[in-house]
Amino acid sequence: MSNIARHIAIIMDGNGRWAGERGLKRIKGHERGAEVVRTITTYASRHPEIEVLTLYAFSTENWKRPKMEVDFLMRLLKNYLQKETATYIKNETRFETIGDLSRFSPALREQIEKTREATRHGEKLTQVLALNYGSQDEIARAARQLCEKGGAVTVDTLEAQLESARFGPVDILLRTGGEQRLSNFLLWQSAYAELFFTQTLWPDFTPEELESIIDRFKRRHRRFGGI
Ligand code: IPE
Ligand code: IPE
Ligand code: MG
């Protein structure tokens, strides 16, 4: 029996380099990247196997970038959600987030809630945007909650406190843009994920390449520690 690509998680990297190669400002790469988010999400919503698509959009470390770039990303996100809510509904896609939203502006948080509420009946796909997300932060928050509640600390009780746990383990963890690192993304949920790295920069990524990665995934032998 071949593997099922139920949960795909993507580190969407390479927007800045894509723009740099064309003599454009980095923000142009983010703009193009947002279009690819739409294309890949629509593709995933029509895919018979994919139930969850988690996309790393902004890490807890990305605040280190110049204020202008951070501000642009925040505006892009808000406009994207506003514009794309209808597409989510049309494609029966539920929008969810992981990450600490408390650092975002009230207006952005409001838009996030609006889109979440408007799309909550989507059953074909759940798209999870990782926003101000970092695994270490997520695990620390879960541990803190568990301590406050009291009781045993086990893999199961800790996992139950993780925000990302409700979306289940990751089957395919993909990073575009050529770097081979996880940059603090879904460390717990990827314990047995199959890892894929492509040189393709995120703005150049296509559904065809995703499909070829799923094909390769199907041929891998997942042992989960067994034989
Ligand atoms: C990924 O692209 C998008 C975000 C982190 C928001 P980058 O902006 O990291 O692009 P590169 O890695 O500099 O090319
Ligand atoms: C990871 O990309 C974060 C996102 C894609 C949102 P980065 O570009 O921030 O990662 P590093 O700094 O190269 O590790
Ligand atoms: Mg990068």
PDB file of C-alpha atoms and ligand atoms in Angstrom:
ATOM      1  CA  MET A   1       0.000   0.000   0.000  1.00  0.00           C
ATOM      2  CA  SER A   2       1.412   3.402  -0.849  1.00  0.00           C
ATOM      3  CA  ASN A   3       1.630   6.358   1.504  1.00  0.00           C
ATOM      4  CA  ILE A   4      -1.233   8.834   1.805  1.00  0.00           C
ATOM      5  CA  ALA A   5      -0.326  12.534   1.574  1.00  0.00           C
ATOM      6  CA  ARG A   6      -2.914  13.669   4.116  1.00  0.00           C
ATOM      7  CA  HIS A   7      -0.996  16.559   5.671  1.00  0.00           C
ATOM      8  CA  ILE A   8       1.469  18.584   3.622  1.00  0.00           C
ATOM      9  CA  ALA A   9       3.480  21.342   5.298  1.00  0.00           C
ATOM     10  CA  ILE A  10       5.511  23.820   3.276  1.00  0.00           C
ATOM     11  CA  ILE A  11       8.270  26.250   4.230  1.00  0.00           C
ATOM     12  CA  MET A  12       7.663  28.812   1.493  1.00  0.00           C
ATOM     13  CA  ASP A  13      11.158  30.193   1.069  1.00  0.00           C
ATOM     14  CA  GLY A  14      12.903  32.174  -1.680  1.00  0.00           C
ATOM     15  CA  ASN A  15      10.646  35.168  -2.314  1.00  0.00           C
ATOM     16  CA  GLY A  16      13.423  37.698  -1.693  1.00  0.00           C
ATOM     17  CA  ARG A  17      15.926  35.911  -3.932  1.00  0.00           C
ATOM     18  CA  TRP A  18      13.325  35.558  -6.682  1.00  0.00           C
ATOM     19  CA  ALA A  19      12.886  39.337  -6.677  1.00  0.00           C
ATOM     20  CA  GLY A  20      16.637  39.988  -6.389  1.00  0.00           C
ATOM     21  CA  GLU A  21      17.350  37.891  -9.479  1.00  0.00           C
ATOM     22  CA  ARG A  22      15.017  40.160 -11.427  1.00  0.00           C
ATOM     23  CA  GLY A  23      16.349  43.422 -10.039  1.00  0.00           C
ATOM     24  CA  LEU A  24      13.082  43.923  -8.134  1.00  0.00           C
ATOM     25  CA  LYS A  25      12.485  44.871  -4.517  1.00  0.00           C
ATOM     26  CA  ARG A  26      12.006  41.960  -2.089  1.00  0.00           C
ATOM     27  CA  ILE A  27       8.354  42.874  -1.578  1.00  0.00           C
ATOM     28  CA  LYS A  28       7.642  42.056  -5.232  1.00  0.00           C
ATOM     29  CA  GLY A  29       8.727  38.510  -4.434  1.00  0.00           C
ATOM     30  CA  HIS A  30       6.275  38.368  -1.551  1.00  0.00           C
ATOM     31  CA  GLU A  31       3.511  39.625  -3.833  1.00  0.00           C
ATOM     32  CA  ARG A  32       4.237  36.897  -6.347  1.00  0.00           C
ATOM     33  CA  GLY A  33       4.537  34.399  -3.494  1.00  0.00           C
ATOM     34  CA  ALA A  34       0.998  35.221  -2.366  1.00  0.00           C
ATOM     35  CA  GLU A  35      -0.289  34.321  -5.838  1.00  0.00           C
ATOM     36  CA  VAL A  36       1.437  30.964  -5.565  1.00  0.00           C
ATOM     37  CA  VAL A  37      -0.238  30.429  -2.185  1.00  0.00           C
ATOM     38  CA  ARG A  38      -3.569  30.816  -3.939  1.00  0.00           C
ATOM     39  CA  THR A  39      -2.645  28.448  -6.790  1.00  0.00           C
ATOM     40  CA  ILE A  40      -1.255  25.724  -4.525  1.00  0.00           C
ATOM     41  CA  THR A  41      -4.145  25.970  -2.051  1.00  0.00           C
ATOM     42  CA  THR A  42      -6.699  25.673  -4.845  1.00  0.00           C
ATOM     43  CA  TYR A  43      -4.819  22.687  -6.231  1.00  0.00           C
ATOM     44  CA  ALA A  44      -4.710  21.043  -2.804  1.00  0.00           C
ATOM     45  CA  SER A  45      -8.442  21.606  -2.291  1.00  0.00           C
ATOM     46  CA  ARG A  46      -9.123  19.524  -5.406  1.00  0.00           C
ATOM     47  CA  HIS A  47      -6.611  16.831  -4.561  1.00  0.00           C
ATOM     48  CA  PRO A  48      -8.239  13.602  -3.393  1.00  0.00           C
ATOM     49  CA  GLU A  49      -5.691  12.896  -0.627  1.00  0.00           C
ATOM     50  CA  ILE A  50      -4.689  16.225   0.847  1.00  0.00           C
ATOM     51  CA  GLU A  51      -6.771  17.179   3.888  1.00  0.00           C
ATOM     52  CA  VAL A  52      -4.442  19.691   5.528  1.00  0.00           C
ATOM     53  CA  LEU A  53      -2.005  22.161   3.970  1.00  0.00           C
ATOM     54  CA  THR A  54       0.093  24.050   6.512  1.00  0.00           C
ATOM     55  CA  LEU A  55       2.051  26.992   5.121  1.00  0.00           C
ATOM     56  CA  TYR A  56       4.833  28.808   6.959  1.00  0.00           C
ATOM     57  CA  ALA A  57       4.066  32.464   6.247  1.00  0.00           C
ATOM     58  CA  PHE A  58       5.783  34.338   9.098  1.00  0.00           C
ATOM     59  CA  SER A  59       8.106  32.968  11.757  1.00  0.00           C
ATOM     60  CA  THR A  60       8.744  34.218  15.288  1.00  0.00           C
ATOM     61  CA  GLU A  61      12.201  35.173  13.982  1.00  0.00           C
ATOM     62  CA  ASN A  62      10.939  37.162  10.968  1.00  0.00           C
ATOM     63  CA  TRP A  63      10.377  40.237  13.191  1.00  0.00           C
ATOM     64  CA  LYS A  64      14.145  40.744  12.824  1.00  0.00           C
ATOM     65  CA  ARG A  65      13.611  41.946   9.238  1.00  0.00           C
ATOM     66  CA  PRO A  66      13.529  45.650   8.347  1.00  0.00           C
ATOM     67  CA  LYS A  67      10.348  47.311   9.573  1.00  0.00           C
ATOM     68  CA  MET A  68       9.349  48.203   6.032  1.00  0.00           C
ATOM     69  CA  GLU A  69       9.366  44.554   4.957  1.00  0.00           C
ATOM     70  CA  VAL A  70       7.507  43.410   8.073  1.00  0.00           C
ATOM     71  CA  ASP A  71       4.872  46.131   7.590  1.00  0.00           C
ATOM     72  CA  PHE A  72       4.491  45.130   3.955  1.00  0.00           C
ATOM     73  CA  LEU A  73       4.000  41.468   4.880  1.00  0.00           C
ATOM     74  CA  MET A  74       1.304  42.423   7.402  1.00  0.00           C
ATOM     75  CA  ARG A  75      -0.542  44.504   4.802  1.00  0.00           C
ATOM     76  CA  LEU A  76      -0.178  41.763   2.205  1.00  0.00           C
ATOM     77  CA  LEU A  77      -1.635  39.210   4.591  1.00  0.00           C
ATOM     78  CA  LYS A  78      -4.604  41.379   5.476  1.00  0.00           C
ATOM     79  CA  ASN A  79      -5.361  42.191   1.828  1.00  0.00           C
ATOM     80  CA  TYR A  80      -4.911  38.559   0.844  1.00  0.00           C
ATOM     81  CA  LEU A  81      -7.414  37.320   3.404  1.00  0.00           C
ATOM     82  CA  GLN A  82      -9.879  40.037   2.507  1.00  0.00           C
ATOM     83  CA  LYS A  83      -9.635  39.317  -1.198  1.00  0.00           C
ATOM     84  CA  GLU A  84      -9.428  35.537  -0.988  1.00  0.00           C
ATOM     85  CA  THR A  85     -12.190  34.757   1.505  1.00  0.00           C
ATOM     86  CA  ALA A  86     -14.574  34.186  -1.412  1.00  0.00           C
ATOM     87  CA  THR A  87     -12.081  31.806  -3.034  1.00  0.00           C
ATOM     88  CA  TYR A  88     -11.756  29.820   0.204  1.00  0.00           C
ATOM     89  CA  ILE A  89     -15.539  29.466   0.349  1.00  0.00           C
ATOM     90  CA  LYS A  90     -15.808  28.538  -3.332  1.00  0.00           C
ATOM     91  CA  ASN A  91     -13.139  25.863  -2.905  1.00  0.00           C
ATOM     92  CA  GLU A  92     -14.714  24.594   0.331  1.00  0.00           C
ATOM     93  CA  THR A  93     -11.500  25.363   2.173  1.00  0.00           C
ATOM     94  CA  ARG A  94     -11.403  26.103   5.884  1.00  0.00           C
ATOM     95  CA  PHE A  95      -8.876  28.721   6.954  1.00  0.00           C
ATOM     96  CA  GLU A  96      -7.033  28.229  10.244  1.00  0.00           C
ATOM     97  CA  THR A  97      -3.887  29.593  11.874  1.00  0.00           C
ATOM     98  CA  ILE A  98      -1.177  28.503  14.263  1.00  0.00           C
ATOM     99  CA  GLY A  99       1.135  30.925  16.030  1.00  0.00           C
ATOM    100  CA  ASP A 100       0.841  33.753  18.513  1.00  0.00           C
ATOM    101  CA  LEU A 101      -1.454  36.360  16.969  1.00  0.00           C
ATOM    102  CA  SER A 102      -1.251  38.709  19.956  1.00  0.00           C
ATOM    103  CA  ARG A 103       1.577  40.706  18.395  1.00  0.00           C
ATOM    104  CA  PHE A 104      -0.462  41.556  15.283  1.00  0.00           C
ATOM    105  CA  SER A 105      -2.513  44.728  14.888  1.00  0.00           C
ATOM    106  CA  PRO A 106      -6.178  44.610  15.980  1.00  0.00           C
ATOM    107  CA  ALA A 107      -7.242  45.197  12.357  1.00  0.00           C
ATOM    108  CA  LEU A 108      -5.248  42.214  11.105  1.00  0.00           C
ATOM    109  CA  ARG A 109      -6.491  40.010  13.942  1.00  0.00           C
ATOM    110  CA  GLU A 110     -10.039  41.027  13.107  1.00  0.00           C
ATOM    111  CA  GLN A 111      -9.564  40.058   9.462  1.00  0.00           C
ATOM    112  CA  ILE A 112      -8.078  36.706  10.497  1.00  0.00           C
ATOM    113  CA  GLU A 113     -11.123  36.015  12.679  1.00  0.00           C
ATOM    114  CA  LYS A 114     -13.506  37.096   9.907  1.00  0.00           C
ATOM    115  CA  THR A 115     -11.945  34.737   7.389  1.00  0.00           C
ATOM    116  CA  ARG A 116     -11.798  31.909   9.915  1.00  0.00           C
ATOM    117  CA  GLU A 117     -15.479  32.358  10.750  1.00  0.00           C
ATOM    118  CA  ALA A 118     -16.598  32.731   7.126  1.00  0.00           C
ATOM    119  CA  THR A 119     -14.798  29.567   6.001  1.00  0.00           C
ATOM    120  CA  ARG A 120     -15.426  27.284   8.954  1.00  0.00           C
ATOM    121  CA  HIS A 121     -17.688  24.887   7.048  1.00  0.00           C
ATOM    122  CA  GLY A 122     -15.078  24.129   4.377  1.00  0.00           C
ATOM    123  CA  GLU A 123     -14.682  20.376   4.134  1.00  0.00           C
ATOM    124  CA  LYS A 124     -12.440  19.754   1.160  1.00  0.00           C
ATOM    125  CA  LEU A 125      -9.270  21.182   2.706  1.00  0.00           C
ATOM    126  CA  THR A 126      -8.003  22.909   5.820  1.00  0.00           C
ATOM    127  CA  GLN A 127      -5.385  25.519   5.034  1.00  0.00           C
ATOM    128  CA  VAL A 128      -3.373  26.397   8.116  1.00  0.00           C
ATOM    129  CA  LEU A 129      -1.272  29.568   7.931  1.00  0.00           C
ATOM    130  CA  ALA A 130       1.603  29.631  10.403  1.00  0.00           C
ATOM    131  CA  LEU A 131       1.697  33.268  11.549  1.00  0.00           C
ATOM    132  CA  ASN A 132       4.197  34.501  14.099  1.00  0.00           C
ATOM    133  CA  TYR A 133       4.807  30.801  14.511  1.00  0.00           C
ATOM    134  CA  GLY A 134       7.842  29.079  15.996  1.00  0.00           C
ATOM    135  CA  SER A 135       7.892  25.496  17.228  1.00  0.00           C
ATOM    136  CA  GLN A 136      10.005  26.269  20.246  1.00  0.00           C
ATOM    137  CA  ASP A 137       7.544  28.975  21.259  1.00  0.00           C
ATOM    138  CA  GLU A 138       4.624  26.592  20.675  1.00  0.00           C
ATOM    139  CA  ILE A 139       6.186  23.823  22.772  1.00  0.00           C
ATOM    140  CA  ALA A 140       7.114  26.238  25.566  1.00  0.00           C
ATOM    141  CA  ARG A 141       3.558  27.606  25.632  1.00  0.00           C
ATOM    142  CA  ALA A 142       2.166  24.055  25.787  1.00  0.00           C
ATOM    143  CA  ALA A 143       4.515  23.139  28.640  1.00  0.00           C
ATOM    144  CA  ARG A 144       3.529  26.270  30.544  1.00  0.00           C
ATOM    145  CA  GLN A 145      -0.186  25.440  30.192  1.00  0.00           C
ATOM    146  CA  LEU A 146       0.428  21.900  31.325  1.00  0.00           C
ATOM    147  CA  CYS A 147       2.320  23.078  34.411  1.00  0.00           C
ATOM    148  CA  GLU A 148      -0.506  25.459  35.285  1.00  0.00           C
ATOM    149  CA  LYS A 149      -3.073  22.666  34.945  1.00  0.00           C
ATOM    150  CA  GLY A 150      -0.972  20.191  36.915  1.00  0.00           C
ATOM    151  CA  GLY A 151      -0.933  16.455  36.213  1.00  0.00           C
ATOM    152  CA  ALA A 152       1.417  14.108  34.429  1.00  0.00           C
ATOM    153  CA  VAL A 153       3.732  15.321  31.700  1.00  0.00           C
ATOM    154  CA  THR A 154       3.683  12.700  28.961  1.00  0.00           C
ATOM    155  CA  VAL A 155       3.965  12.769  25.185  1.00  0.00           C
ATOM    156  CA  ASP A 156       0.180  12.609  24.972  1.00  0.00           C
ATOM    157  CA  THR A 157      -0.621  15.294  27.558  1.00  0.00           C
ATOM    158  CA  LEU A 158       1.980  17.666  26.147  1.00  0.00           C
ATOM    159  CA  GLU A 159       0.851  17.041  22.593  1.00  0.00           C
ATOM    160  CA  ALA A 160      -2.738  17.744  23.588  1.00  0.00           C
ATOM    161  CA  GLN A 161      -1.685  21.295  24.560  1.00  0.00           C
ATOM    162  CA  LEU A 162       0.036  21.995  21.248  1.00  0.00           C
ATOM    163  CA  GLU A 163      -1.857  24.316  18.971  1.00  0.00           C
ATOM    164  CA  SER A 164      -0.816  22.386  15.883  1.00  0.00           C
ATOM    165  CA  ALA A 165      -1.830  18.987  17.306  1.00  0.00           C
ATOM    166  CA  ARG A 166      -5.406  19.252  16.072  1.00  0.00           C
ATOM    167  CA  PHE A 167      -4.180  19.098  12.471  1.00  0.00           C
ATOM    168  CA  GLY A 168      -2.378  15.803  12.961  1.00  0.00           C
ATOM    169  CA  PRO A 169       1.112  14.626  12.071  1.00  0.00           C
ATOM    170  CA  VAL A 170       2.848  15.950   8.968  1.00  0.00           C
ATOM    171  CA  ASP A 171       3.280  13.474   6.104  1.00  0.00           C
ATOM    172  CA  ILE A 172       5.294  15.636   3.703  1.00  0.00           C
ATOM    173  CA  LEU A 173       7.481  18.496   4.898  1.00  0.00           C
ATOM    174  CA  LEU A 174       8.723  20.503   1.947  1.00  0.00           C
ATOM    175  CA  ARG A 175      11.052  23.484   1.802  1.00  0.00           C
ATOM    176  CA  THR A 176      11.449  25.524  -1.363  1.00  0.00           C
ATOM    177  CA  GLY A 177      14.344  27.892  -2.038  1.00  0.00           C
ATOM    178  CA  GLY A 178      17.246  25.467  -1.653  1.00  0.00           C
ATOM    179  CA  GLU A 179      18.056  25.735   2.062  1.00  0.00           C
ATOM    180  CA  GLN A 180      18.039  22.451   3.947  1.00  0.00           C
ATOM    181  CA  ARG A 181      16.850  23.429   7.404  1.00  0.00           C
ATOM    182  CA  LEU A 182      13.596  23.552   9.345  1.00  0.00           C
ATOM    183  CA  SER A 183      13.870  27.112  10.713  1.00  0.00           C
ATOM    184  CA  ASN A 184      11.752  26.286  13.777  1.00  0.00           C
ATOM    185  CA  PHE A 185       8.776  24.893  11.824  1.00  0.00           C
ATOM    186  CA  LEU A 186       6.509  22.110  13.165  1.00  0.00           C
ATOM    187  CA  LEU A 187       9.302  20.296  14.978  1.00  0.00           C
ATOM    188  CA  TRP A 188       6.962  18.122  17.014  1.00  0.00           C
ATOM    189  CA  GLN A 189       4.464  17.318  14.275  1.00  0.00           C
ATOM    190  CA  SER A 190       7.259  16.428  11.849  1.00  0.00           C
ATOM    191  CA  ALA A 191       8.793  13.707  14.020  1.00  0.00           C
ATOM    192  CA  TYR A 192       8.100  11.170  11.246  1.00  0.00           C
ATOM    193  CA  ALA A 193       7.472  13.466   8.291  1.00  0.00           C
ATOM    194  CA  GLU A 194       9.151  12.679   4.983  1.00  0.00           C
ATOM    195  CA  LEU A 195      11.417  15.602   4.125  1.00  0.00           C
ATOM    196  CA  PHE A 196      11.733  17.171   0.681  1.00  0.00           C
ATOM    197  CA  PHE A 197      13.900  20.084  -0.400  1.00  0.00           C
ATOM    198  CA  THR A 198      13.723  21.780  -3.771  1.00  0.00           C
ATOM    199  CA  GLN A 199      15.892  24.479  -5.317  1.00  0.00           C
ATOM    200  CA  THR A 200      12.792  26.065  -6.831  1.00  0.00           C
ATOM    201  CA  LEU A 201      12.111  29.480  -5.318  1.00  0.00           C
ATOM    202  CA  TRP A 202       8.589  29.762  -3.885  1.00  0.00           C
ATOM    203  CA  PRO A 203       7.314  32.241  -6.524  1.00  0.00           C
ATOM    204  CA  ASP A 204       8.258  29.672  -9.218  1.00  0.00           C
ATOM    205  CA  PHE A 205       6.681  26.684  -7.449  1.00  0.00           C
ATOM    206  CA  THR A 206       3.892  24.918  -9.368  1.00  0.00           C
ATOM    207  CA  PRO A 207       1.201  22.273  -8.769  1.00  0.00           C
ATOM    208  CA  GLU A 208       3.115  20.019 -11.222  1.00  0.00           C
ATOM    209  CA  GLU A 209       6.181  20.071  -8.970  1.00  0.00           C
ATOM    210  CA  LEU A 210       4.012  19.394  -5.927  1.00  0.00           C
ATOM    211  CA  GLU A 211       2.484  16.418  -7.717  1.00  0.00           C
ATOM    212  CA  SER A 212       5.922  15.031  -8.566  1.00  0.00           C
ATOM    213  CA  ILE A 213       6.936  15.350  -4.895  1.00  0.00           C
ATOM    214  CA  ILE A 214       3.773  13.472  -3.882  1.00  0.00           C
ATOM    215  CA  ASP A 215       4.737  10.751  -6.405  1.00  0.00           C
ATOM    216  CA  ARG A 216       8.187  10.438  -4.831  1.00  0.00           C
ATOM    217  CA  PHE A 217       6.612  10.382  -1.366  1.00  0.00           C
ATOM    218  CA  LYS A 218       4.411   7.479  -2.399  1.00  0.00           C
ATOM    219  CA  ARG A 219       7.464   5.403  -3.242  1.00  0.00           C
ATOM    220  CA  ARG A 220       9.231   6.016   0.075  1.00  0.00           C
ATOM    221  CA  HIS A 221       9.246   3.292   2.697  1.00  0.00           C
ATOM    222  CA  ARG A 222       7.972   4.745   5.970  1.00  0.00           C
ATOM    223  CA  ARG A 223       8.910   2.493   8.845  1.00  0.00           C
ATOM    224  CA  PHE A 224       8.031   4.578  11.923  1.00  0.00           C
ATOM    225  CA  GLY A 225      10.699   2.722  13.829  1.00  0.00           C
ATOM    226  CA  GLY A 226       9.469  -0.710  12.772  1.00  0.00           C
ATOM    227  CA  ILE A 227      10.938  -2.948  10.112  1.00  0.00           C
TER     228      ILE A 227
HETATM  229  C1  IPE B   1      10.047  33.481   2.469  1.00  0.00           C
HETATM  230  O1  IPE B   1      10.850  34.126   1.566  1.00  0.00           O
HETATM  231  C2  IPE B   1       8.907  34.347   2.913  1.00  0.00           C
HETATM  232  C3  IPE B   1       8.989  34.809   4.317  1.00  0.00           C
HETATM  233  C4  IPE B   1       9.873  34.464   5.191  1.00  0.00           C
HETATM  234  C5  IPE B   1       7.971  35.765   4.729  1.00  0.00           C
HETATM  235  P1  IPE B   1      12.107  34.985   2.039  1.00  0.00           P
HETATM  236  O2  IPE B   1      11.653  36.384   2.222  1.00  0.00           O
HETATM  237  O3  IPE B   1      12.771  34.357   3.201  1.00  0.00           O
HETATM  238  O4  IPE B   1      13.022  34.894   0.751  1.00  0.00           O
HETATM  239  P2  IPE B   1      14.593  34.698   0.718  1.00  0.00           P
HETATM  240  O5  IPE B   1      14.904  33.476   1.536  1.00  0.00           O
HETATM  241  O6  IPE B   1      15.177  35.933   1.313  1.00  0.00           O
HETATM  242  O7  IPE B   1      14.901  34.535  -0.731  1.00  0.00           O
HETATM  243  C1  IPE B   2      11.481  30.460   7.109  1.00  0.00           C
HETATM  244  O1  IPE B   2      12.173  31.187   6.171  1.00  0.00           O
HETATM  245  C2  IPE B   2      10.243  31.197   7.509  1.00  0.00           C
HETATM  246  C3  IPE B   2       9.192  31.278   6.483  1.00  0.00           C
HETATM  247  C4  IPE B   2       9.223  30.737   5.289  1.00  0.00           C
HETATM  248  C5  IPE B   2       8.032  32.008   6.867  1.00  0.00           C
HETATM  249  P1  IPE B   2      13.375  32.176   6.582  1.00  0.00           P
HETATM  250  O2  IPE B   2      13.867  32.743   5.307  1.00  0.00           O
HETATM  251  O3  IPE B   2      12.918  33.113   7.613  1.00  0.00           O
HETATM  252  O4  IPE B   2      14.417  31.161   7.233  1.00  0.00           O
HETATM  253  P2  IPE B   2      15.984  31.296   7.456  1.00  0.00           P
HETATM  254  O5  IPE B   2      16.215  32.620   8.134  1.00  0.00           O
HETATM  255  O6  IPE B   2      16.632  31.241   6.124  1.00  0.00           O
HETATM  256  O7  IPE B   2      16.332  30.117   8.296  1.00  0.00           O
HETATM  257 MG    MG B   3      14.277  33.012   3.416  1.00  0.00          MG
END
